[in-house]
């Protein structure tokens, strides 16, 4: 039966995709017969969340290896899709195109960083960790270096990084649920959490895997459809991602026409900003280049250190499949990431080009103020127009918007049907939920397997371990929802911090454990402790104590400091203490070849 | 412990290291070196895009995808060459 399910995966998900397309068409028909936009939005979000919950229910399990690593039988391509959904969060789906819209070239550092990191995952980490046979990332640290203290340090770094990340995702699910279902944000957060727990609680990694594949399909359709639609309206050809060079050239003309960058806003409004940065112009100074590469580097190192990503490669049937799976993951991620700059470009063109019916800059102020989408987003405080110089014309520095709404509002800006807005909301929900699932599971598994079973009560039986894992999942999810409802940081800031935390504490202990046989327990502990503390101290200094930035390293890049300290501490302390014992060295040798049994057996 | 001689292990690891270093050098070029010169590259154009912008928005990403597929297939043949690939591939 199990084998059957795996063999039938292409058919099952093919049917699922077909069913989803039929659902979209059905919604389009409903729209034609006069059902309003709100109802369509509600149907989209409810329907998709119910499907995920059903998959979660069908995947329930009481087996340890199914719960922790989906039975290690997820084929490379499907694990690639699941990783892509796990990876692409609310920040990628909702915030990235908006960031490029406002930040221009400089923001592309995120695009480069969040893809290039997979080269590190594939070459330095994934296949070796798969051979190791661990259930969690601290499980690897604890076994490779030996001792409860090393394991505990890894658990702490994992929890801090993942928890920072997960609050941002629960925040995003809450924001989308609140808007689509017309409920208050505080209620939306708990609705989002309920959906997340339904996906992960009963079936652990197995359930999360199969819901993430389903969520990937929804989110990629939702992201691509509006872009294809807009570009075909503007005649940029069949595959707009390859053909929007002309749109960039046109934007350059429009930026000169509207004086982008020259006109600064004379008023300011909370949470929204005017466009002042040119789209494709790269900074020419060494500092600008330095900021670009350091941000890209931190996102890459964080990618290779974040446990919810690494643990996805524990689920493949073989080392070879783990390697191929990283390649598929990046291909599926690439589909969205190379579309984001295109989306930002087309949307900006829609707004800026006076020759298009949708253009608003340079149009009469009262005419723009009466547009539906302007009013709708103004009402919720996400957009603001103000005739600062009272000339009756809307200038570039009189149009204020929140970056996060660019993707969600694009269908309306471009005058696409409501059904597309509903689809995009469902896609954003899928992106945020799938990442939150992976993160919550990473935290709960580390606490239940590494802290509870390995350190506190090694005699606990299977049932007790899996019950503990589920109780922890609920508790951590609830804690995340409480923190999210305080809205402490924006989605993007919190995400970047998570990458910096993870890289500061875990990057070198993970990599050197494989690539440097001499690396020992004392060195790894020093690397985790000093790296994590130095990074955190620098973050507090630069962000909350008004400290001066050290060569342009701001709070998005604090991991550079943490990683440097981590590397130096790990090397010095390792050299000062004695080399690891024979058995550990053999363990490293075993990791380096795919052949043979994994280092840890499945009942460890 | 898997039955592979230390000599074979050492030769396999040496070749694996060379491949990994090659991959990391290419990674470094397309992650950092190219973008350091973005402003100059923008003077050139490719498929109608300014080159510097294109590399950050698309070019480097394509290189990364191809690079990982290539790495996976190269590493597999290295594993097979030294007889350390998995016997029963699932």
Tab-separated table of N, CA and C in Angstrom, chain A residues 52 113 140 293 379 523 575 577:
chain	number	residue	atom	x	y	z
A	52	UNK	N	-5.496	21.138	2.644
A	52	UNK	CA	-4.245	20.840	3.362
A	52	UNK	C	-4.552	20.056	4.637
A	113	UNK	N	20.979	35.860	-2.927
A	113	UNK	CA	21.318	35.146	-1.702
A	113	UNK	C	20.429	33.947	-1.453
A	140	UNK	N	22.611	15.499	14.675
A	140	UNK	CA	23.904	15.371	13.997
A	140	UNK	C	25.018	15.979	14.847
A	293	UNK	N	26.988	42.454	-1.518
A	293	UNK	CA	27.559	41.110	-1.382
A	293	UNK	C	27.468	40.581	0.051
A	379	UNK	N	-8.147	52.621	2.813
A	379	UNK	CA	-8.985	52.402	3.993
A	379	UNK	C	-8.311	51.550	5.059
A	523	UNK	N	35.815	22.568	20.355
A	523	UNK	CA	35.815	23.574	19.294
A	523	UNK	C	34.405	23.889	18.822
A	575	UNK	N	42.270	23.450	18.102
A	575	UNK	CA	43.723	23.228	18.079
A	575	UNK	C	44.301	23.106	19.476
A	577	UNK	N	42.767	21.762	22.067
A	577	UNK	CA	42.309	20.557	22.765
A	577	UNK	C	42.637	19.334	21.921
